[in-house]
Amino acid sequence: PQGRPPLNRKGVPILIGSTEYYNALESDAKKLGQETFNEHKRNHPRNVQDAFRDKIQNSAFNLGNITDQYDYNDLLSSTGGTKTICGDFGWKDGTFDTEVEWTPNPDGRFEVSWLPPPNMRNQWEWKGSQRSPKNHWLGAGGLDPFGKDQTQAGVGSKGSIHFINRPNANFPETGRMFVLEYIHRPPRLAQFYEDALMSAVFFGYPIFYENDKSGIETYFTERGYLEYLMLRPERYDSRNNKKVKERGAPSRAIMIDAVYYALNDYINTYVGEMENGEMGNTYFQRTLEDWLKFEPNNRTAYDASISSGYALCAIQVDAVKPKEVHKIELTQAPFRMYNNRGNVSKMIK
């Protein structure tokens, strides 16, 4: 009869639909921890991604968070709500050292989830004979280069670049958000450095990088952009009793540990479903795939993990405040100051 719930095979009314039932099961599994939740989704898959989930203990990072973020991004893409766009950077009219322009291109080398507004692009200033980025207060990049020009067989690791925004009041929705991804191996190393340079100039961001492959410093210096390569915090050199400033970071175990812990903390806190119930804003699928497979003891195979980790390390360093500080000029002092005799001594402006 109309208005009555359907009956199951035993004649008992069905009061909850299958979707609600499985949602309730997932909610219960999630309360028991990420490993239990991940195993539930593996054993009761509702899509292809769930069916091919790995066991959570096989990942160096929080596999549940990464997979949830990946599935969410995949759903956005399938419904036309993708948050990224591919494209390329290039010098205006093909003339070096003018302005860098962004051109959308489905087959482009770069993928971005946010671009600075037009008035904030190509912002730099002179520092001696070198150009220096002016948007360091907003974000920074991480870079992992490859070692030499492409071999004939086309094998070898890829160059990888990531930009991430700092927490900021101007664009709060982009705070701690990866805004650029580049995972590509051009035929020549110089082409990779030029891609890195153009993206840094366009965003106005400095880049933290592995300095063992020092060709990048030579390239940026000769082009006049050395200040776009970040200095790491000063260290004390006991050999000459001086503080030393160096650009980039060596690929030693202590730096790899720093990359691992920076990524681990970020993935636990900002990837997948967060404590406030919202989803994270890491929209780059290739980066998430790299994080899933990352092995701390075999870092050379995971370029995206290293460059994204360098970017996270870069925004842990306090940004130098921009020179243009907005001051409020008062036409009248809000209050007066008096000297010991009770007379007005000066006005506060």
Coordinates of C-alpha atoms in Angstrom, one line a residue:
P1 CA 0.0 0.0 0.0
Q2 CA 1.1 3.5 -0.7
G3 CA 3.0 5.2 2.2
R4 CA 4.2 2.0 3.8
P5 CA 7.9 1.0 3.8
P6 CA 9.1 -1.9 1.7
L7 CA 9.6 -5.3 3.4
N8 CA 12.7 -7.5 3.3
R9 CA 12.6 -11.2 2.6
K10 CA 11.5 -11.9 6.2
G11 CA 8.6 -9.5 6.0
V12 CA 10.3 -6.9 8.2
P13 CA 9.9 -3.2 7.1
I14 CA 13.1 -1.7 5.7
L15 CA 13.5 1.6 7.5
I16 CA 17.0 2.6 6.3
G17 CA 18.4 2.6 2.7
S18 CA 21.6 1.0 1.7
T19 CA 23.5 4.3 1.4
E20 CA 22.5 5.4 4.9
Y21 CA 23.4 1.9 6.2
Y22 CA 26.9 1.9 4.7
N23 CA 27.5 5.5 5.8
A24 CA 26.7 4.5 9.3
L25 CA 29.1 1.6 9.1
E26 CA 31.8 3.9 7.8
S27 CA 31.2 6.4 10.6
D28 CA 31.5 3.7 13.2
A29 CA 34.7 2.4 11.6
K30 CA 36.2 5.9 11.5
K31 CA 35.7 6.3 15.3
L32 CA 38.0 3.3 15.8
G33 CA 40.9 4.9 14.0
Q34 CA 42.4 5.4 10.6
E35 CA 43.7 1.8 10.2
T36 CA 40.2 0.3 11.1
F37 CA 38.5 2.8 8.8
N38 CA 40.9 2.1 5.9
E39 CA 40.4 -1.7 6.3
H40 CA 36.7 -1.2 6.3
K41 CA 36.8 0.6 3.0
R42 CA 39.1 -2.0 1.5
N43 CA 36.8 -4.8 2.5
H44 CA 33.6 -3.0 1.6
P45 CA 34.6 -0.9 -1.5
R46 CA 32.1 1.5 -2.9
N47 CA 34.3 2.6 -5.8
V48 CA 37.4 1.5 -7.7
Q49 CA 39.7 3.5 -5.5
D50 CA 38.5 1.8 -2.3
A51 CA 39.0 -1.6 -3.9
F52 CA 42.6 -0.9 -4.6
R53 CA 43.5 0.7 -1.3
D54 CA 46.7 -0.5 0.3
K55 CA 47.1 -1.5 3.9
I56 CA 47.8 1.5 6.0
Q57 CA 50.9 0.1 7.6
N58 CA 52.6 0.0 4.2
S59 CA 52.7 3.7 3.9
A60 CA 55.3 6.0 5.4
F61 CA 52.5 8.6 6.0
N62 CA 48.8 8.6 7.0
L63 CA 47.5 6.5 4.1
G64 CA 43.9 7.0 5.1
N65 CA 44.1 10.8 4.9
I66 CA 45.9 10.8 1.6
T67 CA 43.5 8.3 0.1
D68 CA 40.4 10.3 1.3
Q69 CA 41.9 13.4 -0.2
Y70 CA 42.6 11.6 -3.5
D71 CA 39.0 10.2 -3.6
Y72 CA 37.6 13.7 -2.9
N73 CA 39.6 15.3 -5.7
D74 CA 38.6 12.5 -8.0
L75 CA 35.0 13.1 -7.2
L76 CA 35.4 16.8 -7.8
S77 CA 36.9 16.1 -11.2
S78 CA 34.2 13.6 -12.2
T79 CA 31.5 16.2 -11.4
G80 CA 33.2 19.1 -13.2
G81 CA 34.3 20.8 -10.0
T82 CA 38.1 20.3 -10.5
K83 CA 40.2 22.8 -8.5
T84 CA 43.3 22.8 -10.8
I85 CA 44.3 23.9 -14.3
C86 CA 47.3 23.0 -16.4
G87 CA 49.4 25.5 -18.3
D88 CA 52.8 27.0 -19.0
F89 CA 54.8 30.1 -18.0
G90 CA 56.6 32.2 -20.7
W91 CA 58.2 35.5 -21.1
K92 CA 56.1 38.2 -22.7
D93 CA 56.6 38.3 -26.5
G94 CA 59.4 35.8 -26.0
T95 CA 61.7 38.5 -24.5
F96 CA 63.7 37.4 -21.5
D97 CA 63.6 39.4 -18.3
T98 CA 60.4 41.4 -19.1
E99 CA 57.2 39.9 -17.6
V100 CA 56.2 36.3 -17.2
E101 CA 52.8 35.3 -18.4
W102 CA 50.6 32.4 -17.7
T103 CA 48.9 30.5 -20.5
P104 CA 46.4 27.7 -19.8
N105 CA 47.2 24.5 -21.7
P106 CA 45.7 21.1 -21.1
D107 CA 49.1 19.6 -21.9
G108 CA 51.1 22.2 -20.0
R109 CA 54.1 21.4 -17.7
F110 CA 52.6 23.2 -14.7
E111 CA 49.4 22.6 -12.7
V112 CA 48.1 25.3 -10.4
S113 CA 45.3 25.6 -7.9
W114 CA 45.6 29.4 -7.4
L115 CA 47.3 32.3 -9.1
P116 CA 48.2 35.6 -7.5
P117 CA 46.0 38.5 -8.7
P118 CA 47.4 40.5 -11.7
N119 CA 48.7 43.4 -9.5
M120 CA 50.8 41.0 -7.5
R121 CA 52.5 39.1 -10.4
N122 CA 56.1 39.8 -11.5
Q123 CA 56.8 41.7 -8.3
W124 CA 60.5 42.1 -7.6
E125 CA 63.1 44.7 -6.5
W126 CA 66.9 45.1 -6.9
K127 CA 69.2 43.8 -4.3
G128 CA 72.6 44.8 -5.4
S129 CA 73.0 43.5 -9.0
Q130 CA 70.4 40.8 -8.5
R131 CA 66.6 40.8 -8.6
S132 CA 64.8 39.8 -5.4
P133 CA 61.2 38.5 -5.0
K134 CA 58.7 40.8 -3.2
N135 CA 56.0 38.2 -2.3
H136 CA 58.1 36.2 0.1
W137 CA 55.7 37.2 2.8
L138 CA 52.9 35.2 1.0
G139 CA 54.6 32.0 -0.1
A140 CA 57.6 30.0 -1.0
G141 CA 58.6 27.1 -3.2
G142 CA 60.5 23.9 -3.0
L143 CA 62.6 22.4 -5.8
D144 CA 64.2 19.0 -6.4
P145 CA 66.3 19.0 -9.6
F146 CA 67.6 16.1 -11.7
G147 CA 71.3 15.6 -12.2
K148 CA 72.1 16.0 -15.9
D149 CA 70.6 16.4 -19.3
Q150 CA 68.2 13.7 -20.6
T151 CA 69.8 10.5 -21.7
Q152 CA 69.0 9.0 -25.1
A153 CA 66.8 6.4 -23.5
G154 CA 64.9 9.1 -21.6
V155 CA 65.3 7.5 -18.2
G156 CA 66.1 9.1 -14.9
S157 CA 64.3 11.1 -12.2
K158 CA 62.2 14.1 -13.0
G159 CA 62.6 17.7 -11.9
S160 CA 59.9 18.7 -9.4
I161 CA 58.7 22.1 -8.1
H162 CA 56.0 23.0 -5.5
F163 CA 54.8 26.3 -4.3
I164 CA 52.8 26.7 -1.1
N165 CA 51.2 29.8 0.5
R166 CA 51.9 30.8 4.1
P167 CA 49.0 31.5 6.5
N168 CA 48.0 35.0 5.6
A169 CA 45.3 37.6 6.1
N170 CA 45.1 38.7 2.4
F171 CA 44.1 35.3 1.1
P172 CA 43.2 33.2 4.2
E173 CA 41.5 30.4 2.2
T174 CA 44.9 29.6 0.6
G175 CA 46.9 29.4 3.9
R176 CA 49.1 26.3 3.9
M177 CA 47.8 25.4 0.5
F178 CA 50.0 24.0 -2.3
V179 CA 49.3 26.2 -5.2
L180 CA 51.7 24.9 -7.9
E181 CA 53.0 21.6 -9.0
Y182 CA 55.6 20.8 -11.6
I183 CA 56.7 17.2 -12.2
H184 CA 58.6 17.0 -15.5
R185 CA 61.9 16.2 -17.1
P186 CA 62.8 18.5 -20.1
P187 CA 65.5 17.3 -22.4
R188 CA 68.0 19.8 -20.9
L189 CA 68.6 20.8 -17.3
A190 CA 68.8 24.5 -18.3
Q191 CA 65.2 24.3 -19.5
F192 CA 64.1 23.0 -16.1
Y193 CA 66.0 25.9 -14.4
E194 CA 64.3 28.4 -16.7
D195 CA 60.8 26.9 -15.9
A196 CA 61.7 27.2 -12.2
L197 CA 62.9 30.8 -12.7
M198 CA 59.8 31.9 -14.7
S199 CA 57.3 30.4 -12.1
A200 CA 59.2 32.1 -9.2
V201 CA 59.2 35.5 -11.0
F202 CA 55.5 35.2 -11.8
F203 CA 54.6 34.4 -8.2
G204 CA 57.3 36.5 -6.6
Y205 CA 58.3 33.6 -4.4
P206 CA 61.7 32.4 -3.2
I207 CA 62.7 28.8 -3.7
F208 CA 64.3 26.3 -1.3
Y209 CA 66.2 23.6 -3.0
E210 CA 68.9 20.9 -2.9
N211 CA 72.2 22.7 -3.3
D212 CA 74.3 19.6 -4.0
K213 CA 73.5 20.1 -7.7
S214 CA 74.9 23.6 -7.7
G215 CA 74.2 24.4 -11.3
I216 CA 71.0 26.1 -10.4
E217 CA 72.9 28.8 -8.4
T218 CA 75.2 29.5 -11.4
Y219 CA 72.1 29.7 -13.7
F220 CA 70.1 32.0 -11.5
T221 CA 73.2 34.2 -10.8
E222 CA 74.0 34.6 -14.5
R223 CA 70.4 35.5 -15.2
G224 CA 70.3 38.0 -12.4
Y225 CA 67.9 36.2 -10.1
L226 CA 70.1 34.7 -7.3
E227 CA 68.0 36.3 -4.5
Y228 CA 65.1 34.0 -5.6
L229 CA 67.1 31.1 -4.1
M230 CA 66.5 31.0 -0.4
L231 CA 69.0 31.3 2.3
R232 CA 68.6 28.7 5.1
P233 CA 68.9 29.9 8.7
E234 CA 72.4 30.9 9.8
R235 CA 74.7 28.3 11.2
Y236 CA 77.8 28.6 13.3
D237 CA 81.1 27.5 11.7
S238 CA 83.5 26.5 14.5
R239 CA 86.4 26.4 12.1
N240 CA 86.5 30.2 11.7
N241 CA 84.2 31.3 14.6
K242 CA 81.7 32.9 12.2
K243 CA 78.1 32.7 11.4
V244 CA 77.5 31.3 7.9
K245 CA 74.7 31.9 5.5
E246 CA 74.2 29.3 2.8
R247 CA 71.6 28.9 0.0
G248 CA 69.6 25.8 -0.3
A249 CA 70.1 22.6 1.7
P250 CA 72.5 19.6 1.3
S251 CA 70.9 16.2 0.6
R252 CA 72.1 14.8 3.9
A253 CA 70.2 12.6 6.3
I254 CA 69.3 15.4 8.6
M255 CA 67.6 17.3 5.8
I256 CA 65.8 14.2 4.6
D257 CA 64.5 13.8 8.2
A258 CA 63.3 17.4 8.2
V259 CA 61.4 16.8 4.9
Y260 CA 59.8 13.6 6.3
Y261 CA 58.6 15.2 9.5
A262 CA 57.3 18.3 7.8
L263 CA 55.3 16.1 5.3
N264 CA 54.1 13.8 8.1
D265 CA 52.8 16.7 10.2
Y266 CA 51.2 18.4 7.2
I267 CA 49.4 15.2 6.0
N268 CA 48.1 14.4 9.5
T269 CA 46.8 17.9 10.0
Y270 CA 45.8 19.3 6.6
V271 CA 45.1 16.4 4.2
G272 CA 41.8 14.4 4.0
E273 CA 39.0 15.2 6.4
M274 CA 40.2 17.6 9.0
E275 CA 39.0 18.1 12.6
N276 CA 36.5 20.7 11.6
G277 CA 34.9 18.3 9.2
E278 CA 36.1 20.1 6.1
M279 CA 38.3 18.5 3.4
G280 CA 41.8 19.5 2.9
N281 CA 42.9 21.6 -0.1
T282 CA 45.7 19.6 -1.6
Y283 CA 44.4 19.2 -5.1
F284 CA 47.4 17.7 -6.9
Q285 CA 46.8 14.0 -7.6
R286 CA 50.3 13.2 -8.7
T287 CA 51.7 14.7 -5.5
L288 CA 49.3 12.6 -3.4
E289 CA 50.3 9.5 -5.4
D290 CA 54.0 10.2 -4.6
W291 CA 53.2 10.6 -0.9
L292 CA 51.4 7.3 -0.9
K293 CA 54.6 5.5 -2.2
F294 CA 57.2 7.5 -0.4
E295 CA 60.1 5.6 1.2
P296 CA 62.3 7.8 3.4
N297 CA 65.3 5.5 2.7
N298 CA 64.8 5.6 -1.0
R299 CA 64.2 9.3 -1.6
T300 CA 65.6 9.5 -5.2
A301 CA 62.5 7.8 -6.6
Y302 CA 60.0 10.3 -5.1
D303 CA 60.8 13.8 -6.5
A304 CA 57.4 15.3 -5.7
S305 CA 57.7 14.3 -2.0
I306 CA 61.1 16.0 -1.7
S307 CA 60.1 19.2 -3.4
S308 CA 56.8 19.5 -1.5
G309 CA 58.7 18.8 1.7
Y310 CA 61.3 21.5 0.9
A311 CA 58.4 23.9 0.3
L312 CA 57.0 23.1 3.7
C313 CA 60.4 23.7 5.3
A314 CA 60.6 27.0 3.5
I315 CA 57.4 28.4 5.0
Q316 CA 58.6 27.4 8.5
V317 CA 61.3 30.1 8.2
D318 CA 59.9 33.5 9.2
A319 CA 59.4 35.7 6.1
V320 CA 61.1 39.1 6.0
K321 CA 58.4 41.8 6.3
P322 CA 57.9 43.8 3.1
K323 CA 59.3 47.3 3.1
E324 CA 56.0 48.8 2.1
V325 CA 54.3 49.0 5.5
H326 CA 50.9 50.7 5.4
K327 CA 50.9 53.4 8.1
I328 CA 47.9 55.3 9.3
E329 CA 48.6 59.0 9.3
L330 CA 46.6 60.9 11.8
T331 CA 45.7 64.6 11.2
Q332 CA 45.2 65.1 15.0
A333 CA 46.7 63.2 17.8
P334 CA 44.3 60.9 19.6
F335 CA 45.7 62.0 23.0
R336 CA 48.3 64.2 24.5
M337 CA 51.4 63.5 26.5
Y338 CA 52.4 65.7 29.5
N339 CA 55.7 66.3 31.2
N340 CA 56.3 66.3 35.0
R341 CA 55.0 69.9 35.3
G342 CA 51.7 69.1 33.7
N343 CA 52.4 70.9 30.5
V344 CA 51.8 69.4 27.1
S345 CA 55.2 68.1 25.9
K346 CA 54.3 66.6 22.5
M347 CA 51.6 65.1 20.4
I348 CA 51.5 61.4 19.5
K349 CA 51.1 60.7 15.8

